[in-house]
PDB file of C-alpha atoms (C1' of nucleotides) in Angstrom:
ATOM      1  CA  UNK A   1     108.887 113.643  98.738  1.00 92.00           C
ATOM      2  CA  UNK A   2     107.111 115.526 101.491  1.00 97.00           C
ATOM      3  CA  UNK A   3     104.701 114.518 104.224  1.00 98.00           C
ATOM      4  CA  UNK A   4     101.410 116.140 105.175  1.00 98.00           C
ATOM      5  CA  UNK A   5      98.350 115.758 107.342  1.00 98.00           C
ATOM      6  CA  UNK A   6      94.784 116.459 106.298  1.00 98.00           C
ATOM      7  CA  UNK A   7      91.744 116.474 108.510  1.00 97.00           C
ATOM      8  CA  UNK A   8      88.183 115.581 107.894  1.00 97.00           C
ATOM      9  CA  UNK A   9      85.128 115.067 110.000  1.00 96.00           C
ATOM     10  CA  UNK A  10      84.306 111.387 109.567  1.00 95.00           C
ATOM     11  CA  UNK A  11      80.579 112.186 109.530  1.00 93.00           C
ATOM     12  CA  UNK A  12      81.083 114.348 106.450  1.00 93.00           C
ATOM     13  CA  UNK A  13      83.835 112.573 104.539  1.00 96.00           C
ATOM     14  CA  UNK A  14      85.757 109.906 106.378  1.00 96.00           C
ATOM     15  CA  UNK A  15      88.501 107.449 105.589  1.00 97.00           C
ATOM     16  CA  UNK A  16      86.038 104.830 104.365  1.00 97.00           C
ATOM     17  CA  UNK A  17      84.618 107.377 101.928  1.00 97.00           C
ATOM     18  CA  UNK A  18      88.091 107.974 100.519  1.00 98.00           C
ATOM     19  CA  UNK A  19      88.694 104.220 100.276  1.00 98.00           C
ATOM     20  CA  UNK A  20      85.387 103.905  98.413  1.00 98.00           C
ATOM     21  CA  UNK A  21      86.639 106.368  95.784  1.00 97.00           C
ATOM     22  CA  UNK A  22      89.368 103.884  94.907  1.00 98.00           C
ATOM     23  CA  UNK A  23      92.120 104.786  92.465  1.00 97.00           C
ATOM     24  CA  UNK A  24      90.189 107.812  91.208  1.00 97.00           C
ATOM     25  CA  UNK A  25      90.545 109.420  94.612  1.00 97.00           C
ATOM     26  CA  UNK A  26      88.879 112.631  95.680  1.00 97.00           C
ATOM     27  CA  UNK A  27      89.294 116.312  94.900  1.00 97.00           C
ATOM     28  CA  UNK A  28      90.077 117.941  98.256  1.00 97.00           C
ATOM     29  CA  UNK A  29      87.870 120.951  97.552  1.00 95.00           C
ATOM     30  CA  UNK A  30      86.177 123.318  99.922  1.00 94.00           C
ATOM     31  CA  UNK A  31      89.243 124.483 101.821  1.00 95.00           C
ATOM     32  CA  UNK A  32      88.930 128.240 102.386  1.00 94.00           C
ATOM     33  CA  UNK A  33      91.996 128.968 104.433  1.00 95.00           C
ATOM     34  CA  UNK A  34      95.119 130.501 102.934  1.00 95.00           C
ATOM     35  CA  UNK A  35      97.635 128.500 104.947  1.00 95.00           C
ATOM     36  CA  UNK A  36      95.904 125.254 104.094  1.00 96.00           C
ATOM     37  CA  UNK A  37      95.669 126.264 100.433  1.00 96.00           C
ATOM     38  CA  UNK A  38      99.337 127.212 100.328  1.00 96.00           C
ATOM     39  CA  UNK A  39     100.235 123.840 101.770  1.00 97.00           C
ATOM     40  CA  UNK A  40      98.252 122.123  99.035  1.00 97.00           C
ATOM     41  CA  UNK A  41      99.986 124.273  96.404  1.00 97.00           C
ATOM     42  CA  UNK A  42     103.309 123.017  97.754  1.00 97.00           C
ATOM     43  CA  UNK A  43     102.333 119.363  97.283  1.00 98.00           C
ATOM     44  CA  UNK A  44     103.589 117.221  94.443  1.00 98.00           C
ATOM     45  CA  UNK A  45     102.217 113.953  93.097  1.00 98.00           C
ATOM     46  CA  UNK A  46     103.424 111.088  95.258  1.00 98.00           C
ATOM     47  CA  UNK A  47     103.559 113.062  98.515  1.00 98.00           C
ATOM     48  CA  UNK A  48     102.068 111.121 101.414  1.00 98.00           C
ATOM     49  CA  UNK A  49      99.289 112.389 103.660  1.00 98.00           C
ATOM     50  CA  UNK A  50      98.092 111.282 107.068  1.00 98.00           C
ATOM     51  CA  UNK A  51      94.311 111.187 107.050  1.00 98.00           C
ATOM     52  CA  UNK A  52      93.012 112.463 110.394  1.00 98.00           C
ATOM     53  CA  UNK A  53      89.497 112.225 111.770  1.00 97.00           C
ATOM     54  CA  UNK A  54      88.541 115.351 113.698  1.00 96.00           C
ATOM     55  CA  UNK A  55      85.805 116.106 116.235  1.00 94.00           C
ATOM     56  CA  UNK A  56      84.223 112.714 116.747  1.00 92.00           C
ATOM     57  CA  UNK A  57      87.188 110.362 116.564  1.00 94.00           C
ATOM     58  CA  UNK A  58      90.417 112.368 116.965  1.00 97.00           C
ATOM     59  CA  UNK A  59      92.875 109.967 115.393  1.00 98.00           C
ATOM     60  CA  UNK A  60      95.135 109.444 112.389  1.00 98.00           C
ATOM     61  CA  UNK A  61      93.492 106.523 110.619  1.00 98.00           C
ATOM     62  CA  UNK A  62      95.209 106.101 107.282  1.00 98.00           C
ATOM     63  CA  UNK A  63      97.794 107.143 104.727  1.00 98.00           C
ATOM     64  CA  UNK A  64      96.696 108.840 101.514  1.00 98.00           C
ATOM     65  CA  UNK A  65      98.691 109.814  98.460  1.00 98.00           C
ATOM     66  CA  UNK A  66      98.603 112.993  96.380  1.00 98.00           C
ATOM     67  CA  UNK A  67      97.536 111.989  92.848  1.00 98.00           C
ATOM     68  CA  UNK A  68      97.037 115.418  91.233  1.00 98.00           C
ATOM     69  CA  UNK A  69      98.921 118.655  91.915  1.00 98.00           C
ATOM     70  CA  UNK A  70      97.085 121.824  92.960  1.00 97.00           C
ATOM     71  CA  UNK A  71      94.443 122.945  90.475  1.00 97.00           C
ATOM     72  CA  UNK A  72      91.432 125.279  90.683  1.00 96.00           C
ATOM     73  CA  UNK A  73      88.924 124.105  93.282  1.00 95.00           C
ATOM     74  CA  UNK A  74      85.797 123.074  91.380  1.00 94.00           C
ATOM     75  CA  UNK A  75      83.622 123.976  94.379  1.00 92.00           C
ATOM     76  CA  UNK A  76      84.535 127.668  94.004  1.00 90.00           C
ATOM     77  CA  UNK A  77      84.241 130.252  91.223  1.00 87.00           C
ATOM     78  CA  UNK A  78      86.989 132.280  92.860  1.00 89.00           C
ATOM     79  CA  UNK A  79      90.425 131.634  91.309  1.00 90.00           C
ATOM     80  CA  UNK A  80      91.842 132.215  94.774  1.00 92.00           C
ATOM     81  CA  UNK A  81      91.149 128.634  95.812  1.00 94.00           C
ATOM     82  CA  UNK A  82      93.154 125.655  94.626  1.00 95.00           C
ATOM     83  CA  UNK A  83      93.239 122.093  95.847  1.00 97.00           C
ATOM     84  CA  UNK A  84      94.871 118.740  95.159  1.00 98.00           C
ATOM     85  CA  UNK A  85      93.415 115.274  94.579  1.00 98.00           C
ATOM     86  CA  UNK A  86      94.223 112.419  96.929  1.00 98.00           C
ATOM     87  CA  UNK A  87      93.482 108.723  97.116  1.00 98.00           C
ATOM     88  CA  UNK A  88      93.570 106.262  99.987  1.00 98.00           C
ATOM     89  CA  UNK A  89      96.822 104.326 100.071  1.00 98.00           C
ATOM     90  CA  UNK A  90      96.732 102.187 103.189  1.00 97.00           C
ATOM     91  CA  UNK A  91      94.899 102.144 106.519  1.00 98.00           C
ATOM     92  CA  UNK A  92      97.047 102.215 109.645  1.00 97.00           C
ATOM     93  CA  UNK A  93      97.232  98.866 111.395  1.00 97.00           C
ATOM     94  CA  UNK A  94      95.896 100.726 114.404  1.00 97.00           C
ATOM     95  CA  UNK A  95      94.640 104.311 114.608  1.00 97.00           C
ATOM     96  CA  UNK A  96      96.937 106.756 116.376  1.00 98.00           C
ATOM     97  CA  UNK A  97      94.872 108.963 118.651  1.00 97.00           C
ATOM     98  CA  UNK A  98      95.400 112.630 119.373  1.00 97.00           C
ATOM     99  CA  UNK A  99      95.894 111.694 123.036  1.00 97.00           C
ATOM    100  CA  UNK A 100      98.793 109.399 122.106  1.00 97.00           C
ATOM    101  CA  UNK A 101     100.320 112.076 119.921  1.00 98.00           C
ATOM    102  CA  UNK A 102     100.083 114.601 122.763  1.00 96.00           C
ATOM    103  CA  UNK A 103     101.631 112.092 125.158  1.00 96.00           C
ATOM    104  CA  UNK A 104     104.664 111.414 122.977  1.00 96.00           C
ATOM    105  CA  UNK A 105     107.457 113.936 123.582  1.00 95.00           C
ATOM    106  CA  UNK A 106     108.838 113.231 120.100  1.00 96.00           C
ATOM    107  CA  UNK A 107     105.626 114.678 118.653  1.00 97.00           C
ATOM    108  CA  UNK A 108     105.323 117.766 120.826  1.00 95.00           C
ATOM    109  CA  UNK A 109     106.129 120.099 117.908  1.00 95.00           C
ATOM    110  CA  UNK A 110     103.497 118.693 115.580  1.00 96.00           C
ATOM    111  CA  UNK A 111     101.221 121.378 114.151  1.00 96.00           C
ATOM    112  CA  UNK A 112      98.322 119.104 115.031  1.00 97.00           C
ATOM    113  CA  UNK A 113      99.164 119.806 118.667  1.00 95.00           C
ATOM    114  CA  UNK A 114     100.159 123.444 118.307  1.00 93.00           C
ATOM    115  CA  UNK A 115      97.513 124.641 115.859  1.00 94.00           C
ATOM    116  CA  UNK A 116      94.674 122.125 115.819  1.00 93.00           C
ATOM    117  CA  UNK A 117      92.578 124.297 113.516  1.00 95.00           C
ATOM    118  CA  UNK A 118      94.819 124.131 110.457  1.00 96.00           C
ATOM    119  CA  UNK A 119      93.163 121.559 108.211  1.00 97.00           C
ATOM    120  CA  UNK A 120      96.087 120.903 105.842  1.00 97.00           C
ATOM    121  CA  UNK A 121      99.481 120.901 107.480  1.00 97.00           C
ATOM    122  CA  UNK A 122     103.049 119.719 106.867  1.00 97.00           C
ATOM    123  CA  UNK A 123     104.520 116.836 108.879  1.00 97.00           C
ATOM    124  CA  UNK A 124     108.242 116.567 109.581  1.00 97.00           C
ATOM    125  CA  UNK A 125     109.918 113.326 108.382  1.00 97.00           C
ATOM    126  CA  UNK A 126     110.752 112.306 111.959  1.00 97.00           C
ATOM    127  CA  UNK A 127     107.155 112.958 113.044  1.00 97.00           C
ATOM    128  CA  UNK A 128     105.964 110.866 110.114  1.00 97.00           C
ATOM    129  CA  UNK A 129     108.211 108.003 111.177  1.00 97.00           C
ATOM    130  CA  UNK A 130     107.057 108.120 114.796  1.00 97.00           C
ATOM    131  CA  UNK A 131     103.346 108.220 113.940  1.00 98.00           C
ATOM    132  CA  UNK A 132     103.808 105.308 111.526  1.00 98.00           C
ATOM    133  CA  UNK A 133     105.564 103.391 114.274  1.00 97.00           C
ATOM    134  CA  UNK A 134     102.725 104.077 116.720  1.00 97.00           C
ATOM    135  CA  UNK A 135     100.288 103.017 114.021  1.00 97.00           C
ATOM    136  CA  UNK A 136     101.972  99.660 113.567  1.00 96.00           C
ATOM    137  CA  UNK A 137     103.502 100.564 110.212  1.00 93.00           C
ATOM    138  CA  UNK A 138     107.055 100.340 108.987  1.00 79.00           C
ATOM    139  CA  UNK A 139     106.991 104.024 108.079  1.00 63.00           C
TER     140      UNK A 139
ATOM    141  C1'  DG B   1      76.679 121.254 123.202  1.00 76.60           C
ATOM    142  C1'  DC B   2      79.988 124.482 124.897  1.00 76.60           C
ATOM    143  C1'  DC B   3      83.433 127.600 124.369  1.00 76.60           C
ATOM    144  C1'  DA B   4      88.422 128.894 123.466  1.00 76.60           C
ATOM    145  C1'  DA B   5      91.339 129.910 119.791  1.00 76.60           C
ATOM    146  C1'  DC B   6      92.021 131.305 115.462  1.00 76.60           C
ATOM    147  C1'  DG B   7      91.270 133.669 110.902  1.00 76.60           C
ATOM    148  C1'  DT B   8      88.756 137.080 108.440  1.00 76.60           C
ATOM    149  C1'  DT B   9      86.222 141.230 107.828  1.00 76.60           C
ATOM    150  C1'  DG B  10      85.289 145.917 107.944  1.00 76.60           C
ATOM    151  C1'  DG B  11      84.907 150.511 110.272  1.00 76.60           C
ATOM    152  C1'  DC B  12      87.727 154.026 111.576  1.00 76.60           C
TER     153       DC B  12
ATOM    154  C1'  DG C   1      97.091 149.902 109.252  1.00 76.60           C
ATOM    155  C1'  DC C   2      94.876 148.884 113.553  1.00 76.60           C
ATOM    156  C1'  DC C   3      91.780 146.328 116.080  1.00 76.60           C
ATOM    157  C1'  DA C   4      86.993 145.049 117.538  1.00 76.60           C
ATOM    158  C1'  DA C   5      83.488 142.102 116.096  1.00 76.60           C
ATOM    159  C1'  DC C   6      82.152 138.185 114.001  1.00 76.60           C
ATOM    160  C1'  DG C   7      82.069 133.342 112.170  1.00 76.60           C
ATOM    161  C1'  DT C   8      84.138 128.863 112.192  1.00 76.60           C
ATOM    162  C1'  DT C   9      86.690 125.063 113.827  1.00 76.60           C
ATOM    163  C1'  DG C  10      87.569 121.425 116.746  1.00 76.60           C
ATOM    164  C1'  DG C  11      88.906 119.596 121.435  1.00 76.60           C
ATOM    165  C1'  DC C  12      86.666 118.659 125.403  1.00 76.60           C
TER     166       DC C  12
END
DNA sequence: GCCAACGTTGGC
DNA sequence: GCCAACGTTGGC
């Protein structure tokens, strides 16, 4: 099983929106970036995803789960774009802010820090563990 | 709201 | 195939 991080602007589609979708989850359509798409193509059902709020909140707020492997993005006619479906799994006990992540030397290699513009990115197992720990989770 | 950084596009 | 110009993203 692999770990990932996906971003969303909470004003557009936030954690509570994903929670509201329940077990049916949400098709993560609309991504038009090759790296992000390739990351989604590499996902398998059961992979875990940090859900990150960008721009207005800047924090990892919850853990989501991949519930459907990459398939054609229904928001595009172009076969170039695929996406996965995810559902909310559990909210972090406390949100882990970008500032905290930047402050923690164990997380200095996170793509979130190095390339903040990539909207779907892999997370190393050790990084996953540390962020869970900061978020009050067993990990 | 600003602007730096990044990815994409298109002219050459 | 290079690179300047452009649009978008996202931290501040």
